PDB file of C-alpha atoms in Angstrom:
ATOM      1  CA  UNK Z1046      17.356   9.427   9.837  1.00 95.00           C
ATOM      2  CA  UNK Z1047      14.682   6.378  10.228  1.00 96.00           C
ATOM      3  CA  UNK Z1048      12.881   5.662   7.000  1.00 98.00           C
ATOM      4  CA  UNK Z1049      11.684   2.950   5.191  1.00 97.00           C
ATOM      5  CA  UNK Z1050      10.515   2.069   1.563  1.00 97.00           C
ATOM      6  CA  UNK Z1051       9.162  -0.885   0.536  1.00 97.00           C
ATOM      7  CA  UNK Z1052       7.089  -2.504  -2.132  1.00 96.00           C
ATOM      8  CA  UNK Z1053       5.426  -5.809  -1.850  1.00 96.00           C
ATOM      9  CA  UNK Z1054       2.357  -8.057  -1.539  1.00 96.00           C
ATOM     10  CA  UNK Z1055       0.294  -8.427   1.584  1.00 97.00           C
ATOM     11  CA  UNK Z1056       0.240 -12.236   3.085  1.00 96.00           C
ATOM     12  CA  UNK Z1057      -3.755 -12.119   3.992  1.00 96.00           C
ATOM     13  CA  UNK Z1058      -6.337  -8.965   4.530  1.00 97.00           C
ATOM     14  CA  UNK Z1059      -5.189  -6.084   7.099  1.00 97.00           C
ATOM     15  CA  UNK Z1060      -6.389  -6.468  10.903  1.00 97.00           C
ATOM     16  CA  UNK Z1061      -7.990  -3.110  11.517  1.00 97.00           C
ATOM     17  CA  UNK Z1062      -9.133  -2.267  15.307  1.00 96.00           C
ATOM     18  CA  UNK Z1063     -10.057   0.974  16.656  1.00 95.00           C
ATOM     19  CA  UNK Z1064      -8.882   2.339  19.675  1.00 93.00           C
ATOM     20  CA  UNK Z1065     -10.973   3.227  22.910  1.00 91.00           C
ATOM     21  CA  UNK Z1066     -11.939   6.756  23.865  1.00 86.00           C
ATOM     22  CA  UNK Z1067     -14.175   9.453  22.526  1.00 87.00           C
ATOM     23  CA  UNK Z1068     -12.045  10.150  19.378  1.00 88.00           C
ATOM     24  CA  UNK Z1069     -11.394   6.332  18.146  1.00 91.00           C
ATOM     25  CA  UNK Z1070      -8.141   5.623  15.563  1.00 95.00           C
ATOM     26  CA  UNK Z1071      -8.216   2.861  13.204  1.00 95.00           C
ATOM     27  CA  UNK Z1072      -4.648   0.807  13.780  1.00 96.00           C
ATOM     28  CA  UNK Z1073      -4.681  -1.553  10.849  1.00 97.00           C
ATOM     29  CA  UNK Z1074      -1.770  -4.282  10.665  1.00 97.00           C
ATOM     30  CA  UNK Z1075      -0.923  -6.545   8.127  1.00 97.00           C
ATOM     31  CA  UNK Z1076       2.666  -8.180   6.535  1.00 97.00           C
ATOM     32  CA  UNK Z1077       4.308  -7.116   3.447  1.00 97.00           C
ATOM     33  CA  UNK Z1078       6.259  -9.775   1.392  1.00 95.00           C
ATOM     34  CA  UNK Z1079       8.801  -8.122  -0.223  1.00 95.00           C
ATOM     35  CA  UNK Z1080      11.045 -10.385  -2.773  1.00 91.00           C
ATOM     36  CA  UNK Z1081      14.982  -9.947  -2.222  1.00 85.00           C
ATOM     37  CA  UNK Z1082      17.060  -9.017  -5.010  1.00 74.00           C
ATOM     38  CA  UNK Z1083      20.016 -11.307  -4.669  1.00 69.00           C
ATOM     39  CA  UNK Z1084      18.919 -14.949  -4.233  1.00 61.00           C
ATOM     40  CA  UNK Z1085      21.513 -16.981  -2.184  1.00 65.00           C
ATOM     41  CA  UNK Z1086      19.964 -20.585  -3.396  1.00 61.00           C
ATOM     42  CA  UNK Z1087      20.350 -20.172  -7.319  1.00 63.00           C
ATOM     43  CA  UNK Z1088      16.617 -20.040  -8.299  1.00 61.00           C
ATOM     44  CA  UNK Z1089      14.515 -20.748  -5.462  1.00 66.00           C
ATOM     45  CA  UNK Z1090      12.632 -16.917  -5.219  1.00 68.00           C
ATOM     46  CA  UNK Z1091      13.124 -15.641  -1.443  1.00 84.00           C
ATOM     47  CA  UNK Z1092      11.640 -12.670   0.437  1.00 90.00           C
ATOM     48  CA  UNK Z1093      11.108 -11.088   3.846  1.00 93.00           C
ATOM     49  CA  UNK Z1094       8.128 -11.099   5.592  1.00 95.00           C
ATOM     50  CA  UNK Z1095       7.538  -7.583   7.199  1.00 96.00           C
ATOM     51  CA  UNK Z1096       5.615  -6.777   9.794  1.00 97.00           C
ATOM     52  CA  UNK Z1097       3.395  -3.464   8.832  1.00 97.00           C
ATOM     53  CA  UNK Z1098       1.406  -1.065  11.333  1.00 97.00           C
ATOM     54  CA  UNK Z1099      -0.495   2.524  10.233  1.00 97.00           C
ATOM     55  CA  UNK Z1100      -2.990   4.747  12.201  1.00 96.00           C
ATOM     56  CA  UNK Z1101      -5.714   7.064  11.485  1.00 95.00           C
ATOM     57  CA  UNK Z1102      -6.570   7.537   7.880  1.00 95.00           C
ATOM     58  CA  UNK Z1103      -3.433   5.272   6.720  1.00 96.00           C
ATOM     59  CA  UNK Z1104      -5.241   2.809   8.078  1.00 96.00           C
ATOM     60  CA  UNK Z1105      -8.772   3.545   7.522  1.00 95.00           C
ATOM     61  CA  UNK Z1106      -7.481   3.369   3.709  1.00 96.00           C
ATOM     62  CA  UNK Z1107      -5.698  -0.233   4.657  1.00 96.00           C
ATOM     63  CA  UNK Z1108      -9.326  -1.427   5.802  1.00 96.00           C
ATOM     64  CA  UNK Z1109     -11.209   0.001   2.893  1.00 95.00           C
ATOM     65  CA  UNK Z1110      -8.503  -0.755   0.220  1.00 95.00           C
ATOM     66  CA  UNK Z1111      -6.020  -3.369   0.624  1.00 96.00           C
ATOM     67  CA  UNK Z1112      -6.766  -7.358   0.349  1.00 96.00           C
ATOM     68  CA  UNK Z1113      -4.609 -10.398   0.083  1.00 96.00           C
ATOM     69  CA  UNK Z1114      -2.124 -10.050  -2.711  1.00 95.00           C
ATOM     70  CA  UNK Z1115      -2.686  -6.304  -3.299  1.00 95.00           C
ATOM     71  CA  UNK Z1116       0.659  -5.094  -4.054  1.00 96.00           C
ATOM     72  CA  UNK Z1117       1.791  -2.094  -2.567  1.00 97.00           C
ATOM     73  CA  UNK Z1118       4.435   0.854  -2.060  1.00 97.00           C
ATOM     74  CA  UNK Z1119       5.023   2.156   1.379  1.00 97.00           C
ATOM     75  CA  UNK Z1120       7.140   4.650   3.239  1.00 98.00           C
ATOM     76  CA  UNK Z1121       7.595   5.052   6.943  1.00 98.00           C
ATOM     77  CA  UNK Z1122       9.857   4.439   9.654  1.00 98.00           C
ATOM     78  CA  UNK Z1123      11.261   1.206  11.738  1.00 98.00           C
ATOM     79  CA  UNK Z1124      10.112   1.182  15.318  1.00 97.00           C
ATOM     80  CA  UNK Z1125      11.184  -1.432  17.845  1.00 96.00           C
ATOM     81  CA  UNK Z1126       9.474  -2.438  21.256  1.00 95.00           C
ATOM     82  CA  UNK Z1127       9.069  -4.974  23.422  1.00 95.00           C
ATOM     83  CA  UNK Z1128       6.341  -6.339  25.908  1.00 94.00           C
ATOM     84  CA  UNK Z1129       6.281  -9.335  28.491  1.00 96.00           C
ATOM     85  CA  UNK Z1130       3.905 -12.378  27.406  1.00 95.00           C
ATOM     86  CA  UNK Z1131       1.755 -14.209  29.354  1.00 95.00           C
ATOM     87  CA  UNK Z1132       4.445 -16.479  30.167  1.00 96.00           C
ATOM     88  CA  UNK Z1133       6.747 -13.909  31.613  1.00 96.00           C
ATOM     89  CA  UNK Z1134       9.265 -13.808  28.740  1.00 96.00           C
ATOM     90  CA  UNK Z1135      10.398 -10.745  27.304  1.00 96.00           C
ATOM     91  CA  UNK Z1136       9.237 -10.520  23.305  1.00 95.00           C
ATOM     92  CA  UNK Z1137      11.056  -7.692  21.345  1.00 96.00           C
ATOM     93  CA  UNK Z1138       9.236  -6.263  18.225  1.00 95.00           C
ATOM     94  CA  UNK Z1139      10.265  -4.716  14.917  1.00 96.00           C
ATOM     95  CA  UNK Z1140       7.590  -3.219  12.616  1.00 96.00           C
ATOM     96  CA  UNK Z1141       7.010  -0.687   9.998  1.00 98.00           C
ATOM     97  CA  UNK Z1142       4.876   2.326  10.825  1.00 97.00           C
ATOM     98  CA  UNK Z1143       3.501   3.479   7.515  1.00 97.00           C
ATOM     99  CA  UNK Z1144       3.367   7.304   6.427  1.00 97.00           C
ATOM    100  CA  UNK Z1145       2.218   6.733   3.062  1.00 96.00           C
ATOM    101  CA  UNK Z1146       0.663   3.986   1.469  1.00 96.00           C
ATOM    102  CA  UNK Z1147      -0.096   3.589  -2.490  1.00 95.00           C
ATOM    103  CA  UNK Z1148      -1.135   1.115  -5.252  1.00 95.00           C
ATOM    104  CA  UNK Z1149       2.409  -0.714  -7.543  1.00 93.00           C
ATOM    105  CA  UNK Z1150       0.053  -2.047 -10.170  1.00 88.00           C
ATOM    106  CA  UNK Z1151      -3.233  -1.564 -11.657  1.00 81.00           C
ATOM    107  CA  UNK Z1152      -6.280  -3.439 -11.005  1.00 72.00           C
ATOM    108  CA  UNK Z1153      -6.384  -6.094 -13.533  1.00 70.00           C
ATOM    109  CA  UNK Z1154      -2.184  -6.644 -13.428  1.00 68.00           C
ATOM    110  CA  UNK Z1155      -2.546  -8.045  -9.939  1.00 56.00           C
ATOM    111  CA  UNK Z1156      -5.862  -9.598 -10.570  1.00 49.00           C
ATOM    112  CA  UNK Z1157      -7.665  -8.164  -7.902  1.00 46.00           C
ATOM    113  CA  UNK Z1158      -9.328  -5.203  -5.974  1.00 43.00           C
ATOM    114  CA  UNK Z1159      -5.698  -3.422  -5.364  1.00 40.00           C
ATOM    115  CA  UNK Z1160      -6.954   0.230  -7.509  1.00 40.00           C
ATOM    116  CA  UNK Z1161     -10.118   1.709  -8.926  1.00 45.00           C
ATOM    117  CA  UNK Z1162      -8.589   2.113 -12.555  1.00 42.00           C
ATOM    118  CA  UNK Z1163     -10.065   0.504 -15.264  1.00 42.00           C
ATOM    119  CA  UNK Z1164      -9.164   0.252 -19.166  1.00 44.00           C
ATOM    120  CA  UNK Z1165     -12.373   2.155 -19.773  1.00 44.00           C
ATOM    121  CA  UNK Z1166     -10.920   5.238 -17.913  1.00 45.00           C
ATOM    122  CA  UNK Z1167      -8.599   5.502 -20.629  1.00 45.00           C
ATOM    123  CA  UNK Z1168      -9.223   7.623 -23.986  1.00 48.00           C
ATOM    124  CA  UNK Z1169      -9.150   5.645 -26.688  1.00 48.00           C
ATOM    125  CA  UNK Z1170      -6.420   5.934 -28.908  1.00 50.00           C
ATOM    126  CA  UNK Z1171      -8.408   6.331 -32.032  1.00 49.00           C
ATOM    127  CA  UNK Z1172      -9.601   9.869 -30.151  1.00 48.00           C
ATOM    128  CA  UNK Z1173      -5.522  11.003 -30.586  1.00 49.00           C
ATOM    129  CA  UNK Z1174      -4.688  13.484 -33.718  1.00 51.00           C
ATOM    130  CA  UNK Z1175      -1.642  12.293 -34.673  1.00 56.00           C
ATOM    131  CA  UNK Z1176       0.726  14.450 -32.773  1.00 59.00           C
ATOM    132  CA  UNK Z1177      -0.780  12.113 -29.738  1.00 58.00           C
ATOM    133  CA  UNK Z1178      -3.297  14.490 -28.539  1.00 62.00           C
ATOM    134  CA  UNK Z1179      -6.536  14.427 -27.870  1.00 60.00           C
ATOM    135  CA  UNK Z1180      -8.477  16.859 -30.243  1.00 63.00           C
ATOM    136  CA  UNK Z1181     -10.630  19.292 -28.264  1.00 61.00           C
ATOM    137  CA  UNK Z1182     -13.882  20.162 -29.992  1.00 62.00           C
ATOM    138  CA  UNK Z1183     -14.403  23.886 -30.129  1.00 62.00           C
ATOM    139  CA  UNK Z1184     -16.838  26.032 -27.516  1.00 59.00           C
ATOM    140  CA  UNK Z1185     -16.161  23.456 -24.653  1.00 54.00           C
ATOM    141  CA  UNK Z1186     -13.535  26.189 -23.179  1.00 54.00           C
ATOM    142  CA  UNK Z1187     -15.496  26.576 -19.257  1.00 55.00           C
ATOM    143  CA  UNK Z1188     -15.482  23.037 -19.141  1.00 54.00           C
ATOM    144  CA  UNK Z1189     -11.785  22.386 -19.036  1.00 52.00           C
ATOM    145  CA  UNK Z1190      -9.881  22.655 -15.778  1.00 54.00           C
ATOM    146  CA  UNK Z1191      -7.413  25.290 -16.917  1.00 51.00           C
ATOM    147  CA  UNK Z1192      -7.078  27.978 -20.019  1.00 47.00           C
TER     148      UNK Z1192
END
């Protein structure tokens, strides 16, 4: 079994291209930092720097979504490769193909554009009875979503 979560910060904005051909795919890469658990060097905070790739809407979401900082929860699957560079040498690769990609903290916990949720989405607590529910006002049954 190959899989992979992980939950970090990205280092800078994704890269998003789009491939060639009549039915072009978005291939967005970018680089997690993910913190360790167990520090080695007493204090010093230490993480890994992984290399991140998604396709199609994974990474049409990436481009839209995700900036600098954003912190994020993936899953997906290690994939190694390797290509020859321009001077001949062999270069082997490791990255992360994401499956699924979503948002580890609000909005305005990481300080930037990582969600769409604001406080104001939020019913106010004064609206609660006080078994902690929201009181319904009567003749507003078609509205709801279920009954």
């Amino acid at each position: 079994m190959n899989k992979v979560i992980l939950m970090g910060r990205l280092t800078r904005d994704p890269e998003v291209r789009y491939s060639q051909g009549e039915q072009a795919t978005a291939i967005a890469r970018y680089t997690l930092a993910v913190d360790r658990r167990f520090r080695r060097d007493g204090d010093q905070q230490s993480a890994d720097f992984i290399g991140c790739v998604a396709f199609g809407r994974t990474a049409e979401f990436a481009e839209k979504y995700l900036r600098k900082g954003t912190k994020i929860a993936i899953t997906g699957r290690i994939q190694t490769g390797s290509y020859t560079n321009k001077d001949g040498q062999k270069v082997y690769t490791t990255d992360v193909v994401v499956e699924e990609c979503e948002f580890a903290e609000s909005k305005n916990a990481g300080g930037g554009d990582s969600s769409g949720f604001t406080p104001q989405d939020r019913p106010s607590p004064s609206s609660a009875v006080g078994d902690g529910f929201m009181n319904i006002p009567d003749g507003i049954d078609e509205e709801l979503p279920f009954n």
